[in-house]
Coordinates of C-alpha atoms and ligand atoms in Angstrom, one line a residue:
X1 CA 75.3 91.3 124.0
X2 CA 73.2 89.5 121.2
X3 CA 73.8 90.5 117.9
X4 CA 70.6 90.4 115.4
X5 CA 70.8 88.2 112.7
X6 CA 69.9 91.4 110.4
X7 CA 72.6 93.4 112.0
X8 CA 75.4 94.9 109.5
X9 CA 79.2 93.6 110.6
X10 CA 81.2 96.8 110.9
X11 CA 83.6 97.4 107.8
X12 CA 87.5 98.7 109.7
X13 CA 89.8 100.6 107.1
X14 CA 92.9 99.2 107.8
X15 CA 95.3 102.3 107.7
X16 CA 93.4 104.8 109.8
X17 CA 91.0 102.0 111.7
X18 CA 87.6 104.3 111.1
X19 CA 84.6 102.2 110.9
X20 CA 81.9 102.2 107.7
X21 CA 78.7 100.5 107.4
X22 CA 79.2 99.6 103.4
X23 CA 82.3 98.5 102.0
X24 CA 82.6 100.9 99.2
X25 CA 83.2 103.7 102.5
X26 CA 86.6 101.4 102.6
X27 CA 87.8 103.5 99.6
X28 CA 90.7 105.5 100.8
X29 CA 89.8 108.3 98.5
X30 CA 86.2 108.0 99.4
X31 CA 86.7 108.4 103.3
X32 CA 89.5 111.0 103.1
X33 CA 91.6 108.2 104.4
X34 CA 94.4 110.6 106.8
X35 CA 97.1 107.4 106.8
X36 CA 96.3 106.8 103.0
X37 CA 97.0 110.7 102.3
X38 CA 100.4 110.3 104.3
X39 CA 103.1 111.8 102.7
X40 CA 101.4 112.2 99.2
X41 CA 99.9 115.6 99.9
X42 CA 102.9 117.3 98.8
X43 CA 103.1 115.6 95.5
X44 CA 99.4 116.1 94.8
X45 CA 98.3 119.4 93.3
X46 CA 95.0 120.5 94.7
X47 CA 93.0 119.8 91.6
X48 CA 94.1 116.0 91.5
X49 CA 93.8 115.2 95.5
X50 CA 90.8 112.8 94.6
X51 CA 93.2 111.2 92.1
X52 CA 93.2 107.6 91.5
X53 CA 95.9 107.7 89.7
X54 CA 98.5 109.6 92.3
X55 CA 100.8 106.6 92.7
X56 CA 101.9 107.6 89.2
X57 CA 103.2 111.3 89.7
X58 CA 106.9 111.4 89.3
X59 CA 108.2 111.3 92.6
X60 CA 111.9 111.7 91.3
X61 CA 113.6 113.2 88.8
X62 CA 117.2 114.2 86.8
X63 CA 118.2 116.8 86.0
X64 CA 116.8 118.1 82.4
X65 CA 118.1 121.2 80.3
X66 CA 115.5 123.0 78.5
X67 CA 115.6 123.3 75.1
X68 CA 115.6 126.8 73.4
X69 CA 112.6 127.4 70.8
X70 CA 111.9 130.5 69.3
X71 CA 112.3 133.0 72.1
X72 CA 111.1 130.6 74.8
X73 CA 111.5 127.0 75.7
X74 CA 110.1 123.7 75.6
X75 CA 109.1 123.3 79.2
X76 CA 107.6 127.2 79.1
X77 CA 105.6 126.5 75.9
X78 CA 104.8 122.8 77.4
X79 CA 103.5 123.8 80.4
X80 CA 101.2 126.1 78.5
X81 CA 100.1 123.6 76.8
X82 CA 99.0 121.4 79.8
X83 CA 97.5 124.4 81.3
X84 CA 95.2 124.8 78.3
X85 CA 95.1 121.1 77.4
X86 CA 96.5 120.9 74.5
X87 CA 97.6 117.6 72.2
X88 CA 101.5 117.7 72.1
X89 CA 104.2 116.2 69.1
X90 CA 107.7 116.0 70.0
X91 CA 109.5 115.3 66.8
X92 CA 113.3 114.5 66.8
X93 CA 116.4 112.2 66.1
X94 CA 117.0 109.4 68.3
X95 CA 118.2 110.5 72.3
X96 CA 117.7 114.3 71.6
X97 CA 115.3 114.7 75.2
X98 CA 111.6 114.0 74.0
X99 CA 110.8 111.7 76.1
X100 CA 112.8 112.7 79.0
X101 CA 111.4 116.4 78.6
X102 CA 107.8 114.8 79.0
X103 CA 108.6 112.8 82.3
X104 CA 110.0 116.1 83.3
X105 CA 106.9 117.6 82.7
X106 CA 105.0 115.2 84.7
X107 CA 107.4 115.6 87.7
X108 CA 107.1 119.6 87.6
X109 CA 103.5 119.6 87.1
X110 CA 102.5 116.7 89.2
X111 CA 100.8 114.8 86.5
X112 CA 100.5 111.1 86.8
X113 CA 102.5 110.0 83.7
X114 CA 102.3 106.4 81.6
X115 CA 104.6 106.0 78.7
X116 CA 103.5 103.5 76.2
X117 CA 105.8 102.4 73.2
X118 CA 103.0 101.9 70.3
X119 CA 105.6 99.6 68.3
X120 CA 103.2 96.8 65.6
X121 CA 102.9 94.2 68.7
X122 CA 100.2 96.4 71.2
X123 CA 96.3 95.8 70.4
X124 CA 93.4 98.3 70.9
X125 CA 92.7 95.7 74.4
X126 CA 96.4 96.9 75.6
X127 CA 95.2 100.8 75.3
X128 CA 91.4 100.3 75.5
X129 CA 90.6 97.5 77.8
X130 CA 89.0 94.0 77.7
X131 CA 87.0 91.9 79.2
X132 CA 88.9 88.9 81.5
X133 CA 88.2 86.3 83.5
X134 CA 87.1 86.6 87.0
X135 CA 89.2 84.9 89.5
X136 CA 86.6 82.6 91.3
X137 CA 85.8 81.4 87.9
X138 CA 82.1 82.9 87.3
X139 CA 81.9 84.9 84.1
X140 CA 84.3 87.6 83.1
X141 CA 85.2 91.2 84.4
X142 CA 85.9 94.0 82.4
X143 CA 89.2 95.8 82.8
X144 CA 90.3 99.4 81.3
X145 CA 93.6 99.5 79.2
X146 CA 96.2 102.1 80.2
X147 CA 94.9 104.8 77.7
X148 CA 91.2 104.2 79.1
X149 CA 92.4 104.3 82.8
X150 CA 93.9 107.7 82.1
X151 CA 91.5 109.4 79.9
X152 CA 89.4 108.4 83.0
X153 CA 91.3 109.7 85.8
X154 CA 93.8 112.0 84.4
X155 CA 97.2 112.4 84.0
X156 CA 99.8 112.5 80.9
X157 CA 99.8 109.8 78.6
X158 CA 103.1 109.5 76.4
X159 CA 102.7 107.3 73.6
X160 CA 106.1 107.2 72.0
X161 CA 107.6 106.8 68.8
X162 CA 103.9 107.1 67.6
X163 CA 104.9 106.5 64.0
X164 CA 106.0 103.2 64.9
X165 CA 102.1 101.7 65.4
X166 CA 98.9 100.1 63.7
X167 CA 96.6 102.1 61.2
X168 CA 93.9 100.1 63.7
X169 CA 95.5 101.7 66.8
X170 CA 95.6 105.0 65.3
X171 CA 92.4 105.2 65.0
X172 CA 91.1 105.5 68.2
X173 CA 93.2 108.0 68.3
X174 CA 91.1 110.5 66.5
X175 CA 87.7 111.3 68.9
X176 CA 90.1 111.6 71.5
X177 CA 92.5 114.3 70.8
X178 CA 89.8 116.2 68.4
X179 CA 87.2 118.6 70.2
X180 CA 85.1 115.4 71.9
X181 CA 88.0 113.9 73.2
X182 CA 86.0 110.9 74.5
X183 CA 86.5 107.5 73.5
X184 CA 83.8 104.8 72.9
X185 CA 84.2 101.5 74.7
X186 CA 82.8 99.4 71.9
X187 CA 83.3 96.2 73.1
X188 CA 82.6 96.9 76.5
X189 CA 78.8 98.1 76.6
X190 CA 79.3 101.2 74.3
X191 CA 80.1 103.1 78.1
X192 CA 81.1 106.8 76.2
X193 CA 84.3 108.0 78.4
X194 CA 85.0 111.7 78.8
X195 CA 88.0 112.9 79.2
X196 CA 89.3 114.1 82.5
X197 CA 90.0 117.8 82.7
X198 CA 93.7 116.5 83.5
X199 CA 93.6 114.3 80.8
X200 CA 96.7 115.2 78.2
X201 CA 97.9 113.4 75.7
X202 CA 101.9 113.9 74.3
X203 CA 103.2 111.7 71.7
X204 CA 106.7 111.7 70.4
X205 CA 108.3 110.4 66.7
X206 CA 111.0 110.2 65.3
X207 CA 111.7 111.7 61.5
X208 CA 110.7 109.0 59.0
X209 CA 113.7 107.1 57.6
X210 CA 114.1 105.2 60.7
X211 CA 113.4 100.9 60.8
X212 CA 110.1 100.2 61.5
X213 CA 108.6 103.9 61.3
X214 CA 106.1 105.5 58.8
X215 CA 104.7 108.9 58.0
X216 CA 101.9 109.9 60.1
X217 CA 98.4 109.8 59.1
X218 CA 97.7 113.6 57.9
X219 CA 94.5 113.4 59.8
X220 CA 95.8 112.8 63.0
X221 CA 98.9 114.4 62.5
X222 CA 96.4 117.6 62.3
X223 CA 94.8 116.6 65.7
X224 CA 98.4 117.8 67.3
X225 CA 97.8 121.3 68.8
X226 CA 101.6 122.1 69.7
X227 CA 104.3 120.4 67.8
X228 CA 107.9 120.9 68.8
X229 CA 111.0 120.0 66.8
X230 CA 113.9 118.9 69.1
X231 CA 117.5 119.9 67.1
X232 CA 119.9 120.5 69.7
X233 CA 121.8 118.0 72.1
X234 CA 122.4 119.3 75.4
X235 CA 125.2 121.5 75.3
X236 CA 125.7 121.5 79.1
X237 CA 126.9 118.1 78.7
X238 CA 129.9 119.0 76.7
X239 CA 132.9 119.9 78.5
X240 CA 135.0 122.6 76.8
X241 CA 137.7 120.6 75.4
X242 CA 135.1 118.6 73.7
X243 CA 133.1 121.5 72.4
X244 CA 134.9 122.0 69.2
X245 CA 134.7 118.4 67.7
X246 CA 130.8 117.7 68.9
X247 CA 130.0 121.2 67.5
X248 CA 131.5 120.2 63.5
X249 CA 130.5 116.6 63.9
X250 CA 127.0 118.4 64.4
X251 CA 127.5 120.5 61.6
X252 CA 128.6 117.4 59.3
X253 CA 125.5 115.8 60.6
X254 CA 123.3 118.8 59.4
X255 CA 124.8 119.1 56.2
X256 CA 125.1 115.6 54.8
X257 CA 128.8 115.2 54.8
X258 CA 128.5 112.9 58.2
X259 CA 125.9 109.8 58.1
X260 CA 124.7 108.7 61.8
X261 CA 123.1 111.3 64.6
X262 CA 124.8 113.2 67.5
X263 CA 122.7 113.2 70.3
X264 CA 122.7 114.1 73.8
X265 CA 122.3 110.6 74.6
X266 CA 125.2 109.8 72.6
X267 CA 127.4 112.6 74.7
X268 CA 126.6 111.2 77.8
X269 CA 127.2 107.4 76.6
X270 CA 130.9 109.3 75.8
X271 CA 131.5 111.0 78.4
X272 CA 130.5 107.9 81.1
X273 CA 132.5 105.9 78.6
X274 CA 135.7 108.3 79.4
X275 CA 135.3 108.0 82.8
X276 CA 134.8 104.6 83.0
X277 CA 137.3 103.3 79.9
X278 CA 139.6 105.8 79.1
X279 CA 140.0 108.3 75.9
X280 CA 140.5 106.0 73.3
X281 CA 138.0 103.5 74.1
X282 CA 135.3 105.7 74.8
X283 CA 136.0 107.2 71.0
X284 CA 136.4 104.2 69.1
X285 CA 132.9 103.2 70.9
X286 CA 131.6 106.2 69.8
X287 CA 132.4 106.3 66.4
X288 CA 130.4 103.1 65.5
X289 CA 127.3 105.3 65.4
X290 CA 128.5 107.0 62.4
X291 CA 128.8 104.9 58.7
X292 CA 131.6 103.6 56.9
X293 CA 133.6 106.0 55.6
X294 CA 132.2 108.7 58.0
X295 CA 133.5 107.2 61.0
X296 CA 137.0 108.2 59.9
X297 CA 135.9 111.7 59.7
X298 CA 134.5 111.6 63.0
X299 CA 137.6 109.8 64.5
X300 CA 139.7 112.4 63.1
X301 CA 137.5 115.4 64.6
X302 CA 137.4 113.7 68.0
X303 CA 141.3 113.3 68.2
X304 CA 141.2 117.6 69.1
X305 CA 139.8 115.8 72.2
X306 CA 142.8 115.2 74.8
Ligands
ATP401 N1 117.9 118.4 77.7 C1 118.4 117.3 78.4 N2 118.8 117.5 79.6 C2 119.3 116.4 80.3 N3 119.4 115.2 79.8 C3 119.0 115.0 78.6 C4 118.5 116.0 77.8 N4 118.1 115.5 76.6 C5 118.4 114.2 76.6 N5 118.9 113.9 77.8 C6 119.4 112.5 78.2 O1 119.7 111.8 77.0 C7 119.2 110.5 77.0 C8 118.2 110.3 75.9 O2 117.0 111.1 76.1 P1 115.6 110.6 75.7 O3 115.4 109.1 76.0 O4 114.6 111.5 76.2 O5 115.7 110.7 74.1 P2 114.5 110.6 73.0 O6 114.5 111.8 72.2 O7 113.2 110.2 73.6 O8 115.1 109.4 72.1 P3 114.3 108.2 71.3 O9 113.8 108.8 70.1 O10 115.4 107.2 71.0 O11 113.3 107.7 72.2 C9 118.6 110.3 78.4 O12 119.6 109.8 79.3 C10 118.3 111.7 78.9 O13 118.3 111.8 80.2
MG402 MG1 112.0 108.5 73.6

């Protein structure tokens, strides 16, 4: 058989083997690719099935103990939040859950999720995009940043310890979580991107005080719909003949007479350290997150500990 000069060579996905006639059909998600879908379906919701971004959707999680607010808690109110898409401030002391209630989130809701730490070093290019250098050496592509690719496509962005970045990063912030949220590649070609319908954007700070931190710009501090205050390590954690020493070292914490933070990070640290060290390593590790004179005072609470 002769084949025509002007005839079209047959483009062959790869994973299922159907044939196209343009290479954008190769597109899994354009094609309904059935290998591509492969044991993804039961990750992705309905509403996301088209998503470019599936490859981010928790696939695994730990375990994660809700916190009680009010007469709710935080995943309950959370989830509320995503449903009605909602911008969302976890406040709270170093290794009380924020960010491990938010990846928890992701997982139960199916959300692709991308944690960014905003500390002084990231650029608007790292969230928005730039333009690089193609590979074959002609000219220059331009490539979304990770906030960019997710306001695009969807998903929950995490940009933690939010206190921590740039006035100049900030900024951006502000059209995006306020009723346009769009944001304005400027130094792409002025392309205006809209905001997915599964586009939600979470942040989480600690209280000023801490190295490196600052107080939030009122303005965008505003632009937070649901803001959640994180107080309580997870008690689940502690086993009973623990309870009483964690629960007044908690109490010194609160009222001033005891200078470091008890966290639920810091109770598992101990408890792994037990297992792994013994008793009185695991507490003399432990008391070097409290100050000076306070670690006496701890040491001594923790000796009811046998
Ligand atoms: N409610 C909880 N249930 C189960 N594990 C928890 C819970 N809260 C915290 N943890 C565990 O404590 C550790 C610290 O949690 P996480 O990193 O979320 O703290 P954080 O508040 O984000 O701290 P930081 O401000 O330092 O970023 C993790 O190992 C996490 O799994
Ligand atoms: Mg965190």
């Amino acid at each position: 058989m002769t084949v025509k000069a002007t005839e079209k060579r047959p483009y062959i996905c790869s994973r299922c083997g159907q044939t196209f006639t343009s290479p954008e059909a190769l597109n899994p998600v354009r094609h309904n690719c059935a290998k591509w879908n492969l044991g993804k379906e039961k990750h992705i919701p309905k509403t996301y099935t088209d998503h470019h971004l599936a490859e981010l959707i928790p696939r695994r999680d730990k375990v994660y103990y809700p916190q009680s607010i009010s007469d709710s808690t935080d995943i309950e109110i959370l989830k509320v939040a995503i449903e009605n898409r909602l911008n969302i401030l976890l406040l709270g002391e170093t290794g009380i859950g924020k960010t491990h209630c938010l990846r928890h989130l992701a997982y139960q809701t199916k959300l692709p999720y991308m944690r960014v730490n905003l500390n002084g070093g990231t650029t608007q290019e790292d969230l928005i995009g730039q333009w690089i250098p193609k590979k074959n050496g002609h000219g220059f592509m331009w490539v979304d940043g990770v906030l960019t690719r997710m306001i695009r496509y969807g998903g929950l962005f995490v940009c933690d310890e939010i206190n921590a970045a740039n006035a100049e990063i900030l900024f951006i912030l502000h059209s995006l979580l306020d009723d346009e949220r769009r944001v304005v590649l400027v130094q792409k070609d002025g392309e205006v991107v809209k905001a997915h319908k599964g586009f939600i954007f979470a942040a989480t700070m600690n209280p000023t005080g801490y190295e490196g931190t600052k107080p939030l710009n009122l303005a965008l501090f505003d632009r937070f719909d649901v803001i959640l205050e994180f107080k309580n390590y997870a008690e689940k954690f502690v086993s009973s003949d623990m309870r009483e020493a964690v629960k007044k070292i908690k109490q010194g914490v609160a009222d001033g007479s005891i200078s470091g933070a008890i966290s639920t990070r810091g109770v598992k640290q101990f408890i792994r350290n037990r297992k792994i060290f013994g008793l009185e390593v695991a507490k003399s590790i432990f008391i070097q997150k409290f100050e000076g004179i306070h670690r006496e005072t701890v040491e001594h609470l923790l000796d009811t500990i046998c």
